Amino acid sequence: MNRVMFALPSKGAIAEPTMSFLQDCGLRVDKPNPRQYIGTIPAIPTIDVLFQRVIDVLYKVADGTAKLGITGLDVIAEYGSEDIIVIHDNLNYGHCKLVVAVPEAWIDVENMIDLAEVALDFREAKMRNLKVATTYPNQTREFLHRNGIHHFSIVAAEGAIEAAPTIGYADIVVDLVQTGTTLRENHLKPLLDGVIINSQACLIGNRRMLKEHPEALQAARILLEHIDGALLGKTYTQITMNITGISAEDIGRKIAANPLTRGLQGPTVAPIFGAEKNDSGQWFTATLIVPGKLLLTAIESLRAVGATHMSAVPVRYVFLHESPTFAQLQAALG
Amino acid sequence: MTAIADRIRELSIIRRSVEIVENLLTEFGYERIETPILQPAELFLTRAGDQIVDHLLTLEHRDELLALRPEFTSPAIAAYLQSGTAQSVVRWSFNGPVFEDNPAQERLQSESVGAELLGMPGRYAEAEIIALAGLAAERMGIADYEIVIGHVGLTRYLLNQFGLDTRAQRLLLNYLNHQREPLVAETLQNWLEKFISPSGLSGNGEHEDQSRILQALMDTTHPDTAPVGGRSRDDILERLLRKQQRYVRHENLLEAVSFLVKYASMTVGYSENWQETIMALPAANEQAQVLTGEIQQVAAMVLAYGIDQRKLVIKPALARSWDYYSGTVFELRVNGAIFAGGGRYDDFAALLGAAGEVPAVGLAFYLNNVISDNEFTAGDQIQTLKIQLTPASNLTAAVRWAQELRRHGQNVTVVEEPSNNAYPLQGEHLIVDSKPYGIDDIHSLIDLLKDKTAS
């Protein structure tokens, strides 16, 4: 059987989170030697893992060396091509923003319109362009033009971009920000309306390879079953409770009367053997899942219909009748 | 407009287009000038318009930043100022490759023809430049075109009525020009409220207190603090002060928004009551009427060149580049694509260090935008006849004379200064060998001119 190369980031902000994410999805990545660039995912034996820099993940998928990969949406926005298809754009980790940041000392600059005026000041008073240090020249150029800033020069830079205004080789920076600490430490401030893109990790594939190689599409399906199941599971909490009622149907109706405690279809109800009957009827145990963020609201609702001794545990996976993202992928590929 | 995959065929068509435009320009007395392809980037970076600077193709050579020329206007004005011919009228034409680093386009290089009429103020020059675009289109067999005429001076004047300073006007126009969606009042108001400080919007005098605080801060802090991000303490505080002083009453702001939404979307056919529409705007007054009259004068002369009035569209807010255009501007569009564009840019010379304004009108043809497979005919190369304008000249008659003579195979240019081979126009009569000729006498005049040429 043909094997499928899956490119993952080897270093950078999303490298470790990617390993944790895949592990949470039941897709543990084994890397036999930290100095090697090859690994495996035991849960999907047809996949070989190739570790690359975040940007090289994109290039490897684009040229077909890897058929699937995980990189950042910021990278796709900057260097994406027709060959690349974003299969899942909401893996929900590696969140960051590409922002325009100016020196804190520029107390007169609060937004992009202020910056547009400062760029004109540079042009008219200093007879030079505003210098912008960034590793994202394409998005930066397009964003600045869209915000009425036309007189700027991009200063290509690698690493330590935040220091550029202090060192003096640029006036402002456009860089990725996670918490903003690095910007603050370098006396820079992001502009409120200067967010170019909200980024996070994403799963990508080579469009042509996915169309022409069934084993690649099959590998994508298995990945997406795990990913969709795990991401959906994370949003739910399973509640098990004891509750009295005349019958299982009676309890089912009471619990499902509130849409919040209806679960995906309805509660599972079973009698508890050995428990004594009381005036309300017989003891049953009921199980259902509720959105995690509404857990306490659900608990209150269940208490109101007589539930007690409730235990709540996280749900690891929720599998629907099919992986919704895989269905979307099939539609996108035609 | 047909997309042509075959690059060789496309180049051949472009070459023929260049010939047609060049011949037309020669008929109007334009002299071909060459400019270097590689120029110091500085010439364009700080002086050319936004659209040019956006996509300048640069390279470094021995610590000097060079640029592949993106246009002909900057080199033309620079050459005009350096040539010592300032104040005399020159008609120059340019052609050749221009370069643009535009991610939205596949190619870096395109073919352009430019024409600059320098040293000639007034409407005649503007009409000639606009008419050249239309006549070139027609000679190329392009029937489905429209000429959109605007007036940057009118737009600036109207915006002044709302208390917006020059910088605010410039940024605002820039914003309007880059809007892809139709302008919505709410979006525009949000934009303006960001530009004008919140304290300025409150209208309670708070901004005056803040200005005093800032002034005090400037007076008391150390001016020698090292610049951060290329700006000194004074740069920052001065701008903050300027921002705080940008006080616009809220009701003025709302009026400006209401006006701009109407003004920016105004596009009226020449045959419609476009002047009345402009004068119905809240900011319009007598001066606006004068500037609107300029558009009318120019348009009337363009029609005298034989351009169909159905081709003319008035869009007063048209602003090709806010940076240096100062008066009438235009674009000739074919199916939405710009085939030619230009206008008056008297302020531009000052950007290059001239002591004052230099009357200047120009246009550029973007030949790659219009590729059609028509039969082209090139005009013959013959001597140029000059019609000299005098204070008594009827300008429209000058256009008619020039056009009629051109129709009879003459290359004709209109000049203001007298010379041995220039024929003055008195009223509607052309004076040749001291004898006045009316337009009805053109055949006998042509015979006379042929005899003179032969002798």
Tab-separated table of N, CA and C in Angstrom, chain A residues 54-56 58-59 62 71-84 134-139 157-158:
chain	number	residue	atom	x	y	z
A	54	VAL	N	7.614	25.380	10.106
A	54	VAL	CA	6.201	25.656	9.815
A	54	VAL	C	6.004	26.048	8.346
A	55	ILE	N	6.885	26.915	7.860
A	55	ILE	CA	6.723	27.377	6.473
A	55	ILE	C	7.052	26.252	5.482
A	56	ASP	N	8.016	25.387	5.876
A	56	ASP	CA	8.373	24.292	4.970
A	56	ASP	C	7.281	23.227	4.911
A	58	LEU	N	4.246	23.935	4.575
A	58	LEU	CA	3.442	24.419	3.452
A	58	LEU	C	4.100	24.051	2.119
A	59	TYR	N	5.397	24.317	2.015
A	59	TYR	CA	6.089	24.045	0.751
A	59	TYR	C	6.081	22.550	0.411
A	62	ALA	N	2.711	21.718	-0.757
A	62	ALA	CA	2.451	22.339	-2.060
A	62	ALA	C	3.137	21.571	-3.188
A	71	THR	N	0.007	23.386	9.684
A	71	THR	CA	0.771	24.629	9.744
A	71	THR	C	-0.144	25.717	10.312
A	72	GLY	N	0.243	26.996	10.142
A	72	GLY	CA	-0.582	28.083	10.682
A	72	GLY	C	-1.360	28.773	9.577
A	73	LEU	N	-2.525	29.306	9.930
A	73	LEU	CA	-3.317	30.038	8.941
A	73	LEU	C	-2.570	31.271	8.435
A	74	ASP	N	-1.727	31.851	9.311
A	74	ASP	CA	-0.943	33.018	8.901
A	74	ASP	C	0.006	32.654	7.755
A	75	VAL	N	0.568	31.456	7.831
A	75	VAL	CA	1.491	31.000	6.788
A	75	VAL	C	0.735	30.792	5.474
A	76	ILE	N	-0.458	30.223	5.591
A	76	ILE	CA	-1.275	29.996	4.391
A	76	ILE	C	-1.640	31.336	3.754
A	77	ALA	N	-2.040	32.290	4.609
A	77	ALA	CA	-2.449	33.598	4.067
A	77	ALA	C	-1.278	34.272	3.354
A	78	GLU	N	-0.068	34.046	3.837
A	78	GLU	CA	1.098	34.714	3.253
A	78	GLU	C	1.620	33.989	2.010
A	79	TYR	N	1.683	32.669	2.103
A	79	TYR	CA	2.378	31.922	1.044
A	79	TYR	C	1.502	30.878	0.350
A	80	GLY	N	0.217	30.849	0.696
A	80	GLY	CA	-0.667	29.809	0.155
A	80	GLY	C	-0.722	29.844	-1.369
A	81	SER	N	-1.068	28.701	-1.955
A	81	SER	CA	-1.147	28.647	-3.419
A	81	SER	C	-2.358	27.811	-3.806
A	82	GLU	N	-2.618	27.766	-5.087
A	82	GLU	CA	-3.739	26.998	-5.620
A	82	GLU	C	-3.636	25.521	-5.265
A	83	ASP	N	-2.397	25.030	-5.128
A	83	ASP	CA	-2.204	23.602	-4.863
A	83	ASP	C	-2.664	23.211	-3.464
A	84	ILE	N	-2.747	24.204	-2.589
A	84	ILE	CA	-3.043	23.909	-1.177
A	84	ILE	C	-4.542	24.018	-0.919
A	134	THR	N	9.033	43.082	8.827
A	134	THR	CA	8.088	41.965	8.917
A	134	THR	C	8.604	40.758	8.147
A	135	THR	N	8.100	39.599	8.526
A	135	THR	CA	8.356	38.406	7.712
A	135	THR	C	7.103	38.049	6.917
A	136	TYR	N	6.126	38.956	6.943
A	136	TYR	CA	4.876	38.739	6.215
A	136	TYR	C	4.656	39.887	5.221
A	137	PRO	N	5.536	40.015	4.220
A	137	PRO	CA	5.454	41.189	3.340
A	137	PRO	C	4.155	41.277	2.537
A	138	ASN	N	3.632	40.144	2.099
A	138	ASN	CA	2.446	40.199	1.226
A	138	ASN	C	1.213	40.691	1.967
A	139	GLN	N	0.952	40.071	3.130
A	139	GLN	CA	-0.219	40.499	3.895
A	139	GLN	C	-0.046	41.917	4.410
A	157	ALA	N	13.032	40.838	7.300
A	157	ALA	CA	13.723	40.553	8.559
A	157	ALA	C	13.464	39.113	8.959
A	158	GLU	N	14.395	38.550	9.673
A	158	GLU	CA	14.248	37.190	10.208
A	158	GLU	C	14.530	37.248	11.699
